[in-house]
Amino acid sequence: MSRISERTANESRAPLGRALMLDTASEPFFGRLLRFAAEQLGVPIAFLAIPSDGEQQVKAGCGLPAAVRRLQRTAVPQRLEVVADTGGQPALVAGVAIGAYVALPLHGRDDDPIATFYLADRDPRDWAAGELRRARDYGELIEEAVRARRAALALGADQDRERDVAARRHRAETDAHRQHAQESAAVEQLSARLQRALLPARLDADLDARVTVLYEPGSERLLLGGDFLDVRLLSGGRVAFVLGDVCGHGPEAAALAVALRASWNALQDDDHSLETVADRLGHTVEREQPGQSLFATALLGVLDDRSGVATMLSAGHPMPIAIDGDARPLELPRGLPLGLAADHPAPWTAATVQLGERSLLAYTDGLVEGRLTPGTAARLGEDGLLTAIAQALEAQTPPRALARRLLDHATRAHGSPLPDDVAVLQLFPRAR
């Protein structure tokens, strides 16, 4: 494609992506995210509206009658709009009683408006600052998903046009190769954008200096993975963290991972015990995957900077490793994975560990399930990982470079890119 035609194609993708979003059926992924956001904020209505020809058309939602296809209101909000009482204002949705709402405009990468995320209550409501913060968090997540979906649809339309041109020019083999390459690129872009929804979007400056986050997709990059992690700074000098792994791959596993990370984030606004957090996350798995076999392992923790004490809970997850002059796995009670504990009265137990000046390394099992040496059946395992850490410490590897060195070691030992996704979280003590 020439530079001129490539630029023209890029300029045309924004309206094309919006049109294709309107022409496709509402996807379960968006419905789940909207329903989850509504449940977390305690409102009955959440929906996504896309601007088209001077109207706002409803793309997906919960709490609205199925017959609702467009909003009574035609104007697209330019910034966050918070309405505590709609009394006397024109109806937002014809025939639907709405007493209060929040409207959050979503934008594409070129800053063009692509959709509006609405949360609504049937009665007047004073929106708390924490609720608005969570609404923005969910809005960012939905915005990223809409961007990814638009890009994939627009690229698919480009592929259709190029297939027609190739057929007319009797270049079937070349066209087939181009189609495959473009489809792979589109799915990889979608995968990369969704994966960003599984990782911390931005860290507090203090946390950024103390946290190493590493994520590496597996060799089957076209299959969306289910690893997720997050870190939050809490009151009283405490740091909360989560690292999890949904079994399986594909859109369902990725969507569940997104829901689990969002649920964990929402739970940090209140002072829950780790057992309560695990229980709520287990309910998220059961709600998001009714009748399905997906489950997730997770490591939950809170580090108190003042005392150096970490409280942690393992829901079937690999044990974290404490690192100073050596590396020692921490022996935590191994609880049941999330989604498999419904019939057990006490499936999880938190434990406290004095970390002191040691750093904490947590990882998903993709890091240790590769081969110990190329061409053999033996797996790297925890012992192989501990050996690799000891070698890195002996070589005086900079602490912030340790996670990357361990991933490189596991990849070389396997003899090829690791088949499963890998997520690593290393938390360092506050400088004293």
Short mmCIF file of C-alpha atoms in Angstrom, two decimals:
data_model
loop_
_atom_site.label_atom_id
_atom_site.label_comp_id
_atom_site.label_asym_id
_atom_site.label_seq_id
_atom_site.Cartn_x
_atom_site.Cartn_y
_atom_site.Cartn_z
CA MET A 1 0.00 0.00 0.00
CA SER A 2 1.43 3.44 -0.91
CA ARG A 3 1.98 6.10 1.75
CA ILE A 4 -0.90 8.15 0.33
CA SER A 5 -3.35 5.27 0.27
CA GLU A 6 -2.22 4.13 3.73
CA ARG A 7 -2.85 7.61 5.17
CA THR A 8 -6.25 7.77 3.47
CA ALA A 9 -7.18 4.39 4.93
CA ASN A 10 -6.15 5.46 8.43
CA GLU A 11 -8.14 8.70 8.20
CA SER A 12 -11.23 6.78 7.16
CA ARG A 13 -11.07 4.21 9.96
CA ALA A 14 -12.56 6.39 12.72
CA PRO A 15 -16.03 6.84 11.12
CA LEU A 16 -15.83 3.34 9.64
CA GLY A 17 -15.13 1.82 13.08
CA ARG A 18 -18.07 3.73 14.58
CA ALA A 19 -20.41 2.57 11.78
CA LEU A 20 -19.31 -1.03 12.12
CA MET A 21 -19.85 -0.89 15.90
CA LEU A 22 -23.44 0.18 15.24
CA ASP A 23 -24.01 -2.54 12.65
CA THR A 24 -22.81 -5.39 14.86
CA ALA A 25 -24.90 -7.02 17.56
CA SER A 26 -24.37 -6.09 21.19
CA GLU A 27 -21.55 -8.28 22.48
CA PRO A 28 -21.76 -10.20 25.78
CA PHE A 29 -18.38 -8.79 26.86
CA PHE A 30 -19.71 -5.20 26.93
CA GLY A 31 -22.91 -6.36 28.61
CA ARG A 32 -20.96 -8.06 31.39
CA LEU A 33 -18.76 -5.02 31.98
CA LEU A 34 -21.76 -2.69 32.15
CA ARG A 35 -23.70 -5.01 34.44
CA PHE A 36 -20.65 -5.38 36.69
CA ALA A 37 -20.15 -1.58 36.86
CA ALA A 38 -23.81 -1.10 37.78
CA GLU A 39 -23.61 -3.73 40.53
CA GLN A 40 -20.43 -2.26 42.00
CA LEU A 41 -21.91 1.25 42.21
CA GLY A 42 -25.32 0.02 43.36
CA VAL A 43 -27.32 1.47 40.47
CA PRO A 44 -29.93 -0.35 38.36
CA ILE A 45 -28.99 1.10 34.97
CA ALA A 46 -25.76 1.22 32.95
CA PHE A 47 -25.46 1.53 29.19
CA LEU A 48 -23.19 2.50 26.33
CA ALA A 49 -24.39 4.95 23.67
CA ILE A 50 -22.67 5.57 20.31
CA PRO A 51 -23.14 8.85 18.37
CA SER A 52 -24.54 8.46 14.84
CA ASP A 53 -26.20 11.00 12.53
CA GLY A 54 -27.04 13.43 15.32
CA GLU A 55 -28.39 10.72 17.66
CA GLN A 56 -27.08 8.63 20.51
CA GLN A 57 -27.83 4.98 19.81
CA VAL A 58 -27.73 2.41 22.61
CA LYS A 59 -25.12 -0.27 21.88
CA ALA A 60 -25.27 -2.34 25.09
CA GLY A 61 -26.61 -2.00 28.58
CA CYS A 62 -28.48 -3.34 31.57
CA GLY A 63 -31.63 -2.09 33.27
CA LEU A 64 -33.18 -0.63 30.10
CA PRO A 65 -36.14 -2.15 28.22
CA ALA A 66 -34.97 -4.26 25.28
CA ALA A 67 -36.91 -2.02 22.89
CA VAL A 68 -34.78 1.06 23.70
CA ARG A 69 -32.53 1.73 20.72
CA ARG A 70 -31.74 5.43 21.06
CA LEU A 71 -31.67 8.16 23.68
CA GLN A 72 -34.17 10.97 23.92
CA ARG A 73 -31.19 13.23 24.41
CA THR A 74 -29.22 13.83 21.20
CA ALA A 75 -26.32 15.96 22.47
CA VAL A 76 -23.10 14.09 23.28
CA PRO A 77 -21.54 15.30 26.58
CA GLN A 78 -18.12 16.91 26.13
CA ARG A 79 -16.87 16.12 29.65
CA LEU A 80 -17.89 14.18 32.76
CA GLU A 81 -21.50 15.11 33.50
CA VAL A 82 -22.92 14.50 36.98
CA VAL A 83 -26.65 15.01 37.55
CA ALA A 84 -27.95 14.42 41.08
CA ASP A 85 -31.60 15.22 40.29
CA THR A 86 -33.13 15.26 36.80
CA GLY A 87 -36.30 16.99 38.00
CA GLY A 88 -37.47 19.46 35.38
CA GLN A 89 -34.94 18.32 32.77
CA PRO A 90 -35.85 16.61 29.48
CA ALA A 91 -35.99 12.83 29.75
CA LEU A 92 -32.73 11.03 29.06
CA VAL A 93 -34.47 7.90 27.76
CA ALA A 94 -38.06 8.07 26.53
CA GLY A 95 -40.43 6.13 28.79
CA VAL A 96 -37.76 5.32 31.41
CA ALA A 97 -37.82 7.07 34.80
CA ILE A 98 -34.31 8.29 35.60
CA GLY A 99 -33.76 10.47 38.66
CA ALA A 100 -29.97 10.85 38.53
CA TYR A 101 -27.15 9.89 36.20
CA VAL A 102 -23.46 10.15 35.40
CA ALA A 103 -22.38 10.51 31.76
CA LEU A 104 -18.74 9.88 30.87
CA PRO A 105 -17.64 10.58 27.26
CA LEU A 106 -15.23 8.04 25.76
CA HIS A 107 -12.72 9.02 23.10
CA GLY A 108 -10.62 7.34 20.43
CA ARG A 109 -6.87 7.69 20.16
CA ASP A 110 -7.35 10.70 17.85
CA ASP A 111 -9.61 12.24 20.58
CA ASP A 112 -12.77 11.87 18.49
CA PRO A 113 -15.90 10.96 20.52
CA ILE A 114 -16.62 7.26 20.13
CA ALA A 115 -19.25 6.58 22.80
CA THR A 116 -20.74 7.72 26.11
CA PHE A 117 -20.83 5.56 29.25
CA TYR A 118 -23.94 6.17 31.38
CA LEU A 119 -24.69 5.09 34.95
CA ALA A 120 -28.18 5.94 36.18
CA ASP A 121 -30.46 5.62 39.19
CA ARG A 122 -34.25 5.77 39.12
CA ASP A 123 -34.31 8.23 42.05
CA PRO A 124 -32.32 11.40 42.79
CA ARG A 125 -28.87 10.54 44.16
CA ASP A 126 -25.90 12.41 45.61
CA TRP A 127 -22.90 10.88 43.84
CA ALA A 128 -20.00 10.35 46.27
CA ALA A 129 -16.42 11.11 45.26
CA GLY A 130 -15.51 7.43 45.53
CA GLU A 131 -18.38 6.48 43.22
CA LEU A 132 -17.26 9.01 40.62
CA ARG A 133 -13.69 7.71 40.85
CA ARG A 134 -14.89 4.16 40.25
CA ALA A 135 -17.11 5.35 37.40
CA ARG A 136 -14.01 6.84 35.75
CA ASP A 137 -12.10 3.58 36.28
CA TYR A 138 -14.85 1.55 34.62
CA GLY A 139 -15.11 4.20 31.89
CA GLU A 140 -11.39 3.83 31.10
CA LEU A 141 -11.77 0.06 30.89
CA ILE A 142 -14.81 0.28 28.60
CA GLU A 143 -13.11 2.96 26.49
CA GLU A 144 -10.12 0.68 25.89
CA ALA A 145 -12.41 -2.22 24.95
CA VAL A 146 -14.43 -0.04 22.53
CA ARG A 147 -11.21 1.23 20.93
CA ALA A 148 -9.97 -2.31 20.47
CA ARG A 149 -13.28 -3.50 19.02
CA ARG A 150 -13.47 -0.57 16.59
CA ALA A 151 -9.92 -1.18 15.43
CA ALA A 152 -10.55 -4.88 14.86
CA LEU A 153 -13.78 -4.21 12.93
CA ALA A 154 -12.19 -1.50 10.78
CA LEU A 155 -9.21 -3.70 10.02
CA GLY A 156 -11.59 -6.51 9.10
CA ALA A 157 -13.35 -4.19 6.64
CA ASP A 158 -9.97 -3.26 5.14
CA GLN A 159 -9.20 -6.94 4.71
CA ASP A 160 -12.48 -7.53 2.88
CA ARG A 161 -11.71 -4.72 0.43
CA GLU A 162 -8.19 -5.97 -0.18
CA ARG A 163 -9.46 -9.52 -0.80
CA ASP A 164 -11.75 -8.19 -3.55
CA VAL A 165 -8.90 -6.29 -5.21
CA ALA A 166 -6.65 -9.33 -5.06
CA ALA A 167 -9.35 -11.54 -6.57
CA ARG A 168 -9.84 -9.15 -9.50
CA ARG A 169 -6.10 -9.19 -10.10
CA HIS A 170 -6.00 -13.02 -9.93
CA ARG A 171 -3.60 -12.96 -7.00
CA ALA A 172 -5.40 -15.46 -4.79
CA GLU A 173 -2.30 -16.81 -3.06
CA THR A 174 -0.88 -13.38 -2.27
CA ASP A 175 -4.28 -12.22 -1.05
CA ALA A 176 -4.64 -15.22 1.26
CA HIS A 177 -1.25 -14.50 2.80
CA ARG A 178 -2.09 -10.82 3.29
CA GLN A 179 -5.45 -11.69 4.83
CA HIS A 180 -3.87 -14.01 7.35
CA ALA A 181 -1.20 -11.46 8.30
CA GLN A 182 -3.74 -8.69 8.76
CA GLU A 183 -6.12 -10.85 10.76
CA SER A 184 -3.24 -11.85 13.01
CA ALA A 185 -2.23 -8.21 13.45
CA ALA A 186 -5.82 -7.19 14.24
CA VAL A 187 -6.23 -9.89 16.86
CA GLU A 188 -2.82 -9.08 18.36
CA GLN A 189 -3.83 -5.42 18.62
CA LEU A 190 -7.08 -6.42 20.31
CA SER A 191 -5.14 -8.75 22.60
CA ALA A 192 -2.61 -6.05 23.51
CA ARG A 193 -5.32 -3.53 24.33
CA LEU A 194 -7.31 -5.96 26.41
CA GLN A 195 -4.15 -7.03 28.21
CA ARG A 196 -3.62 -3.41 29.21
CA ALA A 197 -6.95 -3.71 31.01
CA LEU A 198 -5.45 -6.57 33.05
CA LEU A 199 -2.49 -4.53 34.36
CA PRO A 200 -2.14 -1.39 36.48
CA ALA A 201 -2.90 1.60 34.25
CA ARG A 202 -0.78 3.99 36.27
CA LEU A 203 0.97 3.85 39.61
CA ASP A 204 1.42 6.44 42.31
CA ALA A 205 4.93 7.94 42.04
CA ASP A 206 5.95 6.31 45.32
CA LEU A 207 4.67 2.92 44.19
CA ASP A 208 6.27 3.23 40.76
CA ALA A 209 9.67 3.42 42.44
CA ARG A 210 8.97 0.29 44.48
CA VAL A 211 7.11 -2.01 42.11
CA THR A 212 8.23 -4.02 39.10
CA VAL A 213 5.43 -5.29 36.88
CA LEU A 214 6.18 -7.65 34.00
CA TYR A 215 3.73 -9.27 31.59
CA GLU A 216 4.68 -11.49 28.65
CA PRO A 217 2.03 -13.10 26.38
CA GLY A 218 2.50 -16.78 25.64
CA SER A 219 3.55 -18.13 22.25
CA GLU A 220 -0.14 -18.60 21.35
CA ARG A 221 -0.57 -14.81 21.14
CA LEU A 222 -3.83 -15.08 19.20
CA LEU A 223 -5.44 -16.64 22.28
CA LEU A 224 -6.19 -13.94 24.83
CA GLY A 225 -4.80 -14.89 28.22
CA GLY A 226 -6.19 -14.60 31.71
CA ASP A 227 -3.28 -13.34 33.85
CA PHE A 228 -4.03 -10.13 35.77
CA LEU A 229 -2.46 -8.03 38.50
CA ASP A 230 -2.84 -4.72 40.29
CA VAL A 231 -1.31 -2.65 43.11
CA ARG A 232 -3.00 0.04 45.22
CA LEU A 233 -1.70 2.46 47.84
CA LEU A 234 -4.03 2.39 50.85
CA SER A 235 -4.32 4.61 53.90
CA GLY A 236 -1.93 4.25 56.81
CA GLY A 237 1.12 3.39 54.71
CA ARG A 238 -0.29 0.12 53.40
CA VAL A 239 0.10 -1.35 49.92
CA ALA A 240 -2.51 -3.79 48.57
CA PHE A 241 -1.71 -6.13 45.69
CA VAL A 242 -3.24 -8.96 43.69
CA LEU A 243 -1.81 -11.36 41.12
CA GLY A 244 -4.12 -13.87 39.46
CA ASP A 245 -4.41 -16.40 36.66
CA VAL A 246 -7.68 -17.51 35.06
CA CYS A 247 -7.42 -21.05 33.74
CA GLY A 248 -7.72 -21.26 29.97
CA HIS A 249 -7.42 -18.79 27.13
CA GLY A 250 -9.70 -16.87 24.81
CA PRO A 251 -12.24 -14.07 25.20
CA GLU A 252 -14.10 -15.73 28.10
CA ALA A 253 -10.93 -16.12 30.19
CA ALA A 254 -9.79 -12.58 29.38
CA ALA A 255 -13.22 -11.11 30.20
CA LEU A 256 -13.26 -12.95 33.55
CA ALA A 257 -9.77 -11.67 34.34
CA VAL A 258 -10.88 -8.09 33.60
CA ALA A 259 -13.92 -8.54 35.88
CA LEU A 260 -11.79 -9.97 38.70
CA ARG A 261 -9.28 -7.11 38.54
CA ALA A 262 -12.09 -4.53 38.51
CA SER A 263 -13.83 -6.26 41.43
CA TRP A 264 -10.61 -6.36 43.46
CA ASN A 265 -10.06 -2.65 42.80
CA ALA A 266 -13.58 -1.77 43.95
CA LEU A 267 -13.13 -3.78 47.15
CA GLN A 268 -10.04 -1.74 48.11
CA ASP A 269 -12.24 1.28 48.83
CA ASP A 270 -13.36 -0.45 52.03
CA ASP A 271 -11.30 -2.12 54.76
CA HIS A 272 -12.15 -5.78 54.04
CA SER A 273 -10.22 -8.78 55.31
CA LEU A 274 -8.39 -10.82 52.67
CA GLU A 275 -10.79 -13.72 53.32
CA THR A 276 -13.73 -11.42 52.50
CA VAL A 277 -12.00 -10.16 49.36
CA ALA A 278 -11.37 -13.74 48.22
CA ASP A 279 -15.00 -14.64 48.92
CA ARG A 280 -16.25 -11.68 46.85
CA LEU A 281 -13.89 -12.56 44.00
CA GLY A 282 -15.15 -16.14 44.13
CA HIS A 283 -18.70 -14.83 43.73
CA THR A 284 -17.49 -12.78 40.74
CA VAL A 285 -16.26 -15.98 39.07
CA GLU A 286 -19.55 -17.75 39.74
CA ARG A 287 -21.61 -14.78 38.51
CA GLU A 288 -19.55 -14.14 35.37
CA GLN A 289 -19.27 -17.81 34.38
CA PRO A 290 -22.53 -19.53 35.40
CA GLY A 291 -22.44 -23.21 34.57
CA GLN A 292 -18.95 -23.02 33.09
CA SER A 293 -15.73 -24.65 34.23
CA LEU A 294 -13.46 -21.59 34.44
CA PHE A 295 -11.75 -20.83 37.73
CA ALA A 296 -8.84 -18.65 38.82
CA THR A 297 -5.89 -18.80 41.17
CA ALA A 298 -4.86 -15.62 42.97
CA LEU A 299 -2.43 -14.23 45.50
CA LEU A 300 -3.89 -11.41 47.61
CA GLY A 301 -1.84 -9.30 49.97
CA VAL A 302 -1.44 -6.13 52.01
CA LEU A 303 2.00 -4.86 53.05
CA ASP A 304 2.25 -2.50 56.04
CA ASP A 305 5.21 -0.22 55.31
CA ARG A 306 5.54 0.91 58.90
CA SER A 307 6.04 -2.56 60.36
CA GLY A 308 7.30 -4.46 57.32
CA VAL A 309 4.59 -7.08 57.91
CA ALA A 310 2.79 -8.55 54.90
CA THR A 311 -0.58 -10.27 55.23
CA MET A 312 -1.19 -12.65 52.33
CA LEU A 313 -3.70 -15.22 51.11
CA SER A 314 -3.20 -17.85 48.42
CA ALA A 315 -6.23 -19.07 46.49
CA GLY A 316 -4.51 -22.03 44.86
CA HIS A 317 -1.69 -19.79 43.62
CA PRO A 318 2.08 -20.48 43.52
CA MET A 319 3.83 -19.35 46.69
CA PRO A 320 5.57 -15.95 46.60
CA ILE A 321 9.31 -15.68 47.22
CA ALA A 322 11.05 -13.39 49.73
CA ILE A 323 14.38 -12.09 48.40
CA ASP A 324 17.32 -10.43 50.13
CA GLY A 325 20.74 -12.06 50.13
CA ASP A 326 18.98 -15.31 49.22
CA ALA A 327 15.57 -16.45 47.99
CA ARG A 328 13.05 -18.29 50.17
CA PRO A 329 9.53 -19.40 49.21
CA LEU A 330 6.96 -18.32 51.78
CA GLU A 331 4.82 -21.10 53.19
CA LEU A 332 1.26 -19.77 53.11
CA PRO A 333 -1.88 -21.84 53.69
CA ARG A 334 -2.87 -23.02 50.22
CA GLY A 335 -6.55 -22.25 49.76
CA LEU A 336 -8.90 -23.30 47.00
CA PRO A 337 -8.97 -21.52 43.62
CA LEU A 338 -11.59 -18.82 43.11
CA GLY A 339 -14.77 -20.34 41.72
CA LEU A 340 -14.22 -23.79 43.27
CA ALA A 341 -14.97 -22.98 46.90
CA ALA A 342 -18.75 -22.55 46.95
CA ASP A 343 -19.39 -25.65 49.10
CA HIS A 344 -16.54 -25.15 51.56
CA PRO A 345 -17.12 -23.28 54.84
CA ALA A 346 -13.58 -21.86 55.23
CA PRO A 347 -11.71 -22.23 51.94
CA TRP A 348 -9.06 -19.55 52.59
CA THR A 349 -6.81 -18.50 55.47
CA ALA A 350 -4.62 -15.39 55.47
CA ALA A 351 -1.17 -15.47 57.05
CA THR A 352 1.23 -12.75 58.19
CA VAL A 353 4.92 -12.67 57.27
CA GLN A 354 7.64 -10.33 58.54
CA LEU A 355 9.29 -9.18 55.32
CA GLY A 356 11.43 -6.47 56.86
CA GLU A 357 13.92 -5.31 54.21
CA ARG A 358 13.24 -8.22 51.87
CA SER A 359 11.48 -7.77 48.53
CA LEU A 360 8.53 -9.95 47.56
CA LEU A 361 8.38 -11.74 44.19
CA ALA A 362 5.05 -13.17 43.00
CA TYR A 363 4.41 -14.83 39.65
CA THR A 364 1.91 -16.84 37.62
CA ASP A 365 2.68 -20.46 36.81
CA GLY A 366 3.56 -19.71 33.18
CA LEU A 367 7.01 -18.72 34.47
CA VAL A 368 7.81 -22.20 35.83
CA GLU A 369 5.85 -24.56 33.55
CA GLY A 370 8.33 -24.38 30.67
CA ARG A 371 11.03 -27.01 30.14
CA LEU A 372 14.06 -27.23 32.44
CA THR A 373 16.32 -27.64 29.39
CA PRO A 374 15.42 -27.58 25.67
CA GLY A 375 14.01 -30.85 24.35
CA THR A 376 13.40 -32.49 27.73
CA ALA A 377 10.15 -33.32 29.51
CA ALA A 378 11.31 -32.01 32.91
CA ARG A 379 9.80 -28.68 33.95
CA LEU A 380 11.64 -25.68 35.39
CA GLY A 381 9.41 -25.67 38.47
CA GLU A 382 9.94 -23.76 41.69
CA ASP A 383 13.36 -25.35 42.28
CA GLY A 384 14.60 -24.22 38.89
CA LEU A 385 13.28 -20.73 39.55
CA LEU A 386 15.06 -20.55 42.93
CA THR A 387 18.30 -21.64 41.24
CA ALA A 388 17.88 -18.90 38.63
CA ILE A 389 17.29 -16.31 41.38
CA ALA A 390 20.42 -17.47 43.24
CA GLN A 391 22.46 -17.12 40.04
CA ALA A 392 21.07 -13.64 39.45
CA LEU A 393 21.89 -12.55 43.00
CA GLU A 394 25.41 -13.94 42.69
CA ALA A 395 25.82 -11.97 39.45
CA GLN A 396 24.67 -8.83 41.32
CA THR A 397 21.73 -8.28 39.00
CA PRO A 398 20.09 -4.90 39.75
CA PRO A 399 16.92 -5.55 41.77
CA ARG A 400 14.63 -3.85 39.23
CA ALA A 401 16.09 -6.04 36.45
CA LEU A 402 15.54 -9.36 38.25
CA ALA A 403 12.07 -10.10 36.84
CA ARG A 404 13.24 -9.64 33.24
CA ARG A 405 16.32 -11.80 33.85
CA LEU A 406 14.16 -14.60 35.27
CA LEU A 407 11.80 -14.47 32.28
CA ASP A 408 14.76 -14.56 29.87
CA HIS A 409 16.22 -17.53 31.76
CA ALA A 410 12.92 -19.45 31.61
CA THR A 411 12.60 -18.74 27.87
CA ARG A 412 16.15 -19.95 27.13
CA ALA A 413 15.63 -23.06 29.24
CA HIS A 414 12.43 -23.86 27.36
CA GLY A 415 14.21 -23.47 24.02
CA SER A 416 11.49 -21.29 22.49
CA PRO A 417 8.93 -18.67 23.62
CA LEU A 418 7.05 -19.88 26.68
CA PRO A 419 3.63 -21.33 25.72
CA ASP A 420 1.66 -19.72 28.56
CA ASP A 421 1.29 -16.10 29.61
CA VAL A 422 3.62 -14.91 32.36
CA ALA A 423 2.93 -12.16 34.90
CA VAL A 424 5.47 -11.14 37.55
CA LEU A 425 5.05 -8.66 40.41
CA GLN A 426 7.99 -7.65 42.61
CA LEU A 427 7.37 -5.32 45.54
CA PHE A 428 10.32 -3.63 47.23
CA PRO A 429 10.40 -2.20 50.78
CA ARG A 430 10.12 1.54 51.26
CA ALA A 431 13.52 3.23 51.51
CA ARG A 432 14.18 4.14 55.14
#
